[in-house]
Amino acid sequence: MLIDGHGRVVNYLRVSVTQRCNFRCRYCMPSTPFNWTPKENLLSFEELFLFIKVCIDEGVNKIRITGGEPLLRKDLPKFISMIHEYKPDIDLAITTNGYMLKSYAKALKNAGLKRINMSLDTLKNDKARFMAQKSVLNEVLTGFEEALEVGLKVKLNTVALKGFNDDEILNLLEFAKFRGCQIRFIEYMENQHAKDELKGLKSDEILNIIAQKYNFTKAEKLPSAPASLYKLDDGYTFGIIDPHKHDFCKSCNRIRLSAEGFLIPCLYFEDAMSIKKAVQSGDILGASEILRQVLKNKPEKNKWEADATNVTSARAFYQTGG
Ligand code: SAM
Ligand code: SF4
């Protein structure tokens, strides 16, 4: 079992397989040119897998593959099947913008993937084009249907923004409900990369909109799960991820691995340690030692919380793996 320096059990690894993305969401990476070819110096799947095996052997039982857009990484299904075959009962999921799911859903399912989280901020073409700075909605919705068709369990993630999708909160909820998927509304996290004009809806504002049409009650959730859950009278459950209100740090169970091999104990790069040399030389003991060191260094509270009076984090989600 992995325990950090503050007594928290860490059983969840988030792996970013690329910083790149085919969208330019205004709240995430709005200004990066589309022809951006960063010298990413990515770890290979074999190198990432070596470290993942170390983590699994030490007690990690939940892994999420993310990015950037993870489906841009060539042969992602092969990587999924490497992990799945090593530990078939692991809770293995990906987070995707859905744009390429039409082509990949079946292969991902066959590789052993069971769950995906898919981002969906709007059901309107012009708004989706505005937010992603590219015409994306048709592909995203086709990808979503394909994922359901092949039997993947899908959760939807919606960043709730004033003047953008506050008029669609109920539509999005009903869209998800009708298809038997949980939707989680995410409070916008201010950061220095995002467009200045964006203003997020806070959890109470989202709940007020839903209360105009539905009764709901608070539902049980795992302490380590970031989303607060609410149940409608008919039993349908939706979630809200509200970092402005909740301190997730006390029950934090996760660490993050970047595509370049930085093991990140929290939302910031500063404390990260590189596993690159260890995995490139097949040094399992060395990798395991770095894992323990990073857990020891895991801060009690994240810096974003500490900066709450002046909430403009330097962190972009695509860098540490959102
Ligand atoms: N590209 C994939 C996607 O969009 O689902 C995976 C990576 S993305 C960085 C992961 C999640 O972070 C998405 O659900 C996205 O909406 C969320 N996200 C990105 N920037 C955010 C911000 N500033 N505030 C809140 N959520 C954000
Ligand atoms: Fe890409 Fe996801 Fe960031 Fe949007 S939120 S720019 S889809 S990484």
CSV table of N, CA and C in Angstrom, one decimal, residues 53-143:
chain,number,residue,atom,x,y,z
A,53,LYS,N,3.6,-0.5,-14.0
A,53,LYS,CA,3.7,-1.8,-13.3
A,53,LYS,C,4.2,-1.6,-11.9
A,54,VAL,N,5.2,-0.8,-11.7
A,54,VAL,CA,5.7,-0.5,-10.3
A,54,VAL,C,4.6,0.0,-9.4
A,55,CYS,N,3.8,1.0,-10.0
A,55,CYS,CA,2.7,1.5,-9.2
A,55,CYS,C,1.7,0.5,-8.8
A,56,ILE,N,1.3,-0.3,-9.8
A,56,ILE,CA,0.3,-1.3,-9.6
A,56,ILE,C,0.8,-2.3,-8.5
A,57,ASP,N,2.0,-2.7,-8.7
A,57,ASP,CA,2.6,-3.7,-7.7
A,57,ASP,C,2.6,-3.1,-6.3
A,58,GLU,N,2.7,-1.8,-6.2
A,58,GLU,CA,2.8,-1.1,-4.9
A,58,GLU,C,1.4,-0.8,-4.3
A,59,GLY,N,0.3,-1.0,-5.1
A,59,GLY,CA,-1.0,-0.8,-4.6
A,59,GLY,C,-1.9,0.2,-5.4
A,60,VAL,N,-1.4,0.7,-6.5
A,60,VAL,CA,-2.3,1.5,-7.3
A,60,VAL,C,-3.4,0.6,-8.0
A,61,ASN,N,-4.7,1.0,-7.8
A,61,ASN,CA,-5.7,0.2,-8.4
A,61,ASN,C,-6.6,1.0,-9.3
A,62,LYS,N,-6.2,2.2,-9.6
A,62,LYS,CA,-7.1,3.1,-10.4
A,62,LYS,C,-6.1,3.9,-11.3
A,63,ILE,N,-6.3,3.9,-12.6
A,63,ILE,CA,-5.5,4.6,-13.5
A,63,ILE,C,-6.3,5.3,-14.6
A,64,ARG,N,-6.0,6.6,-14.8
A,64,ARG,CA,-6.7,7.3,-15.8
A,64,ARG,C,-5.7,7.9,-16.8
A,65,ILE,N,-6.0,7.6,-18.1
A,65,ILE,CA,-5.1,8.1,-19.2
A,65,ILE,C,-5.7,9.4,-19.7
A,66,THR,N,-4.9,10.5,-19.7
A,66,THR,CA,-5.4,11.8,-20.1
A,66,THR,C,-4.4,12.6,-20.9
A,67,GLY,N,-4.5,13.9,-21.0
A,67,GLY,CA,-3.6,14.7,-21.7
A,67,GLY,C,-3.8,16.2,-21.4
A,68,GLY,N,-3.7,17.0,-22.4
A,68,GLY,CA,-3.8,17.0,-23.8
A,68,GLY,C,-5.0,16.0,-24.2
A,69,GLU,N,-4.9,15.7,-25.5
A,69,GLU,CA,-5.9,14.8,-26.0
A,69,GLU,C,-5.3,13.4,-26.2
A,70,PRO,N,-5.6,12.5,-25.3
A,70,PRO,CA,-4.9,11.2,-25.3
A,70,PRO,C,-5.0,10.4,-26.6
A,71,LEU,N,-6.2,10.6,-27.3
A,71,LEU,CA,-6.4,9.8,-28.6
A,71,LEU,C,-5.5,10.3,-29.7
A,72,LEU,N,-4.8,11.4,-29.5
A,72,LEU,CA,-3.8,11.9,-30.5
A,72,LEU,C,-2.5,11.0,-30.4
A,73,ARG,N,-2.3,10.3,-29.3
A,73,ARG,CA,-1.1,9.5,-29.2
A,73,ARG,C,-1.4,8.2,-29.9
A,74,LYS,N,-0.5,8.0,-30.9
A,74,LYS,CA,-0.6,6.9,-31.8
A,74,LYS,C,-0.7,5.5,-31.0
A,75,ASP,N,-1.5,4.6,-31.4
A,75,ASP,CA,-1.6,3.3,-30.8
A,75,ASP,C,-2.0,3.3,-29.3
A,76,LEU,N,-2.9,4.3,-29.0
A,76,LEU,CA,-3.3,4.3,-27.6
A,76,LEU,C,-4.0,3.0,-27.2
A,77,PRO,N,-4.8,2.3,-28.0
A,77,PRO,CA,-5.4,1.1,-27.6
A,77,PRO,C,-4.4,0.0,-27.2
A,78,LYS,N,-3.2,0.0,-27.9
A,78,LYS,CA,-2.2,-0.9,-27.6
A,78,LYS,C,-1.7,-0.7,-26.1
A,79,PHE,N,-1.6,0.6,-25.8
A,79,PHE,CA,-1.1,1.0,-24.4
A,79,PHE,C,-2.2,0.5,-23.4
A,80,ILE,N,-3.5,0.7,-23.7
A,80,ILE,CA,-4.5,0.3,-22.8
A,80,ILE,C,-4.5,-1.2,-22.6
A,81,SER,N,-4.2,-1.9,-23.7
A,81,SER,CA,-4.3,-3.4,-23.5
A,81,SER,C,-3.0,-3.9,-22.7
A,82,MET,N,-1.9,-3.2,-22.8
A,82,MET,CA,-0.8,-3.5,-22.0
A,82,MET,C,-1.1,-3.5,-20.5
A,83,ILE,N,-1.8,-2.4,-20.1
A,83,ILE,CA,-2.2,-2.2,-18.7
A,83,ILE,C,-3.3,-3.2,-18.3
A,84,HIS,N,-4.3,-3.3,-19.2
A,84,HIS,CA,-5.4,-4.2,-18.9
A,84,HIS,C,-4.9,-5.7,-18.8
A,85,GLU,N,-4.0,-6.1,-19.6
A,85,GLU,CA,-3.5,-7.5,-19.5
A,85,GLU,C,-2.7,-7.7,-18.3
A,86,TYR,N,-2.0,-6.7,-17.9
A,86,TYR,CA,-1.2,-6.9,-16.6
A,86,TYR,C,-2.1,-7.0,-15.4
A,87,LYS,N,-3.2,-6.3,-15.4
A,87,LYS,CA,-4.0,-6.3,-14.2
A,87,LYS,C,-5.5,-6.0,-14.7
A,88,PRO,N,-6.1,-7.1,-15.1
A,88,PRO,CA,-7.5,-6.9,-15.7
A,88,PRO,C,-8.5,-6.3,-14.8
A,89,ASP,N,-8.4,-6.4,-13.5
A,89,ASP,CA,-9.4,-5.9,-12.7
A,89,ASP,C,-9.1,-4.4,-12.3
A,90,ILE,N,-8.1,-3.8,-12.9
A,90,ILE,CA,-7.8,-2.4,-12.5
A,90,ILE,C,-8.9,-1.5,-13.0
A,91,ASP,N,-9.2,-0.4,-12.3
A,91,ASP,CA,-10.2,0.6,-12.7
A,91,ASP,C,-9.4,1.5,-13.7
A,92,LEU,N,-9.6,1.2,-15.0
A,92,LEU,CA,-8.8,1.9,-16.0
A,92,LEU,C,-9.8,2.7,-16.9
A,93,ALA,N,-9.5,4.0,-17.0
A,93,ALA,CA,-10.4,4.9,-17.7
A,93,ALA,C,-9.5,5.9,-18.5
A,94,ILE,N,-10.2,6.6,-19.5
A,94,ILE,CA,-9.5,7.7,-20.2
A,94,ILE,C,-10.4,9.0,-20.1
A,95,THR,N,-9.8,10.1,-20.2
A,95,THR,CA,-10.6,11.4,-20.4
A,95,THR,C,-10.3,11.9,-21.8
A,96,THR,N,-11.3,12.2,-22.6
A,96,THR,CA,-11.1,12.6,-24.0
A,96,THR,C,-12.1,13.7,-24.4
A,97,ASN,N,-11.7,14.4,-25.4
A,97,ASN,CA,-12.7,15.4,-25.9
A,97,ASN,C,-13.7,14.8,-26.9
A,98,GLY,N,-13.5,13.5,-27.2
A,98,GLY,CA,-14.4,12.7,-28.0
A,98,GLY,C,-14.3,12.8,-29.5
A,99,TYR,N,-13.5,13.8,-30.0
A,99,TYR,CA,-13.4,14.1,-31.4
A,99,TYR,C,-13.0,12.8,-32.2
A,100,MET,N,-12.1,12.0,-31.7
A,100,MET,CA,-11.7,10.9,-32.4
A,100,MET,C,-12.3,9.5,-32.0
A,101,LEU,N,-13.3,9.6,-31.1
A,101,LEU,CA,-13.9,8.4,-30.6
A,101,LEU,C,-14.5,7.5,-31.6
A,102,LYS,N,-15.1,8.1,-32.7
A,102,LYS,CA,-15.7,7.4,-33.7
A,102,LYS,C,-14.8,6.3,-34.2
A,103,SER,N,-13.5,6.7,-34.4
A,103,SER,CA,-12.5,5.8,-35.0
A,103,SER,C,-12.0,4.8,-33.9
A,104,TYR,N,-11.9,5.3,-32.6
A,104,TYR,CA,-11.2,4.5,-31.7
A,104,TYR,C,-12.0,3.7,-30.6
A,105,ALA,N,-13.3,4.0,-30.5
A,105,ALA,CA,-14.1,3.5,-29.4
A,105,ALA,C,-14.0,1.9,-29.4
A,106,LYS,N,-14.2,1.3,-30.6
A,106,LYS,CA,-14.2,-0.1,-30.6
A,106,LYS,C,-12.9,-0.7,-30.2
A,107,ALA,N,-11.8,-0.1,-30.8
A,107,ALA,CA,-10.5,-0.6,-30.4
A,107,ALA,C,-10.2,-0.5,-28.9
A,108,LEU,N,-10.6,0.6,-28.4
A,108,LEU,CA,-10.4,0.9,-26.9
A,108,LEU,C,-11.2,-0.2,-26.1
A,109,LYS,N,-12.4,-0.4,-26.5
A,109,LYS,CA,-13.2,-1.4,-25.8
A,109,LYS,C,-12.5,-2.8,-25.9
A,110,ASN,N,-12.1,-3.2,-27.1
A,110,ASN,CA,-11.5,-4.5,-27.3
A,110,ASN,C,-10.2,-4.6,-26.5
A,111,ALA,N,-9.5,-3.4,-26.3
A,111,ALA,CA,-8.3,-3.4,-25.5
A,111,ALA,C,-8.5,-3.6,-24.0
A,112,GLY,N,-9.8,-3.5,-23.6
A,112,GLY,CA,-10.1,-3.8,-22.2
A,112,GLY,C,-10.5,-2.5,-21.5
A,113,LEU,N,-10.7,-1.4,-22.2
A,113,LEU,CA,-11.2,-0.2,-21.5
A,113,LEU,C,-12.7,-0.4,-21.2
A,114,LYS,N,-13.1,0.1,-20.0
A,114,LYS,CA,-14.5,0.0,-19.7
A,114,LYS,C,-15.1,1.4,-19.6
A,115,ARG,N,-14.4,2.4,-19.2
A,115,ARG,CA,-15.0,3.7,-18.9
A,115,ARG,C,-14.3,4.8,-19.6
A,116,ILE,N,-15.1,5.8,-20.0
A,116,ILE,CA,-14.4,7.1,-20.5
A,116,ILE,C,-15.2,8.3,-19.8
A,117,ASN,N,-14.4,9.3,-19.7
A,117,ASN,CA,-15.0,10.6,-19.4
A,117,ASN,C,-14.9,11.5,-20.6
A,118,MET,N,-16.0,12.0,-21.1
A,118,MET,CA,-15.9,12.8,-22.3
A,118,MET,C,-16.4,14.3,-22.0
A,119,SER,N,-15.6,15.2,-22.5
A,119,SER,CA,-16.0,16.6,-22.3
A,119,SER,C,-17.0,17.0,-23.3
A,120,LEU,N,-18.1,17.7,-22.8
A,120,LEU,CA,-19.1,18.2,-23.6
A,120,LEU,C,-19.7,19.5,-22.9
A,121,ASP,N,-19.3,20.6,-23.5
A,121,ASP,CA,-19.7,21.9,-22.8
A,121,ASP,C,-21.0,22.5,-23.4
A,122,THR,N,-21.4,22.0,-24.6
A,122,THR,CA,-22.5,22.6,-25.2
A,122,THR,C,-23.1,21.6,-26.3
A,123,LEU,N,-24.4,21.9,-26.6
A,123,LEU,CA,-25.0,21.0,-27.6
A,123,LEU,C,-25.3,21.9,-28.9
A,124,LYS,N,-24.7,23.1,-28.9
A,124,LYS,CA,-24.9,24.0,-30.0
A,124,LYS,C,-23.6,24.1,-30.9
A,125,ASN,N,-23.8,23.9,-32.2
A,125,ASN,CA,-22.6,23.9,-33.1
A,125,ASN,C,-21.8,25.2,-33.0
A,126,ASP,N,-22.5,26.4,-33.0
A,126,ASP,CA,-21.7,27.6,-33.0
A,126,ASP,C,-20.9,27.9,-31.7
A,127,LYS,N,-21.6,27.4,-30.6
A,127,LYS,CA,-20.9,27.6,-29.3
A,127,LYS,C,-19.7,26.7,-29.2
A,128,ALA,N,-19.9,25.4,-29.7
A,128,ALA,CA,-18.8,24.5,-29.6
A,128,ALA,C,-17.6,25.0,-30.5
A,129,ARG,N,-17.9,25.6,-31.6
A,129,ARG,CA,-16.9,26.1,-32.5
A,129,ARG,C,-16.2,27.3,-31.8
A,130,PHE,N,-17.0,28.1,-31.1
A,130,PHE,CA,-16.4,29.2,-30.4
A,130,PHE,C,-15.4,28.7,-29.3
A,131,MET,N,-15.9,27.8,-28.5
A,131,MET,CA,-15.1,27.4,-27.4
A,131,MET,C,-13.8,26.6,-27.8
A,132,ALA,N,-14.0,25.7,-28.7
A,132,ALA,CA,-12.8,24.8,-29.1
A,132,ALA,C,-12.0,25.5,-30.2
A,133,GLN,N,-12.5,26.6,-30.7
A,133,GLN,CA,-11.9,27.4,-31.8
A,133,GLN,C,-11.7,26.5,-33.1
A,134,LYS,N,-12.7,25.6,-33.3
A,134,LYS,CA,-12.7,24.7,-34.4
A,134,LYS,C,-14.1,24.0,-34.4
A,135,SER,N,-14.5,23.7,-35.6
A,135,SER,CA,-15.9,23.1,-35.7
A,135,SER,C,-15.8,21.6,-35.2
A,136,VAL,N,-16.4,21.3,-34.1
A,136,VAL,CA,-16.1,20.0,-33.5
A,136,VAL,C,-17.4,19.2,-33.1
A,137,LEU,N,-18.5,19.8,-33.0
A,137,LEU,CA,-19.6,19.2,-32.3
A,137,LEU,C,-20.1,17.9,-33.0
A,138,ASN,N,-20.2,17.9,-34.3
A,138,ASN,CA,-20.7,16.7,-35.0
A,138,ASN,C,-19.8,15.5,-34.7
A,139,GLU,N,-18.5,15.7,-34.8
A,139,GLU,CA,-17.6,14.6,-34.5
A,139,GLU,C,-17.7,14.1,-33.0
A,140,VAL,N,-17.8,15.1,-32.1
A,140,VAL,CA,-17.9,14.8,-30.7
A,140,VAL,C,-19.2,13.9,-30.4
A,141,LEU,N,-20.3,14.4,-31.0
A,141,LEU,CA,-21.5,13.6,-30.7
A,141,LEU,C,-21.5,12.3,-31.4
A,142,THR,N,-21.0,12.2,-32.6
A,142,THR,CA,-20.8,10.9,-33.2
A,142,THR,C,-19.9,10.0,-32.4
A,143,GLY,N,-18.9,10.5,-31.9
A,143,GLY,CA,-18.0,9.7,-31.1
A,143,GLY,C,-18.6,9.2,-29.8
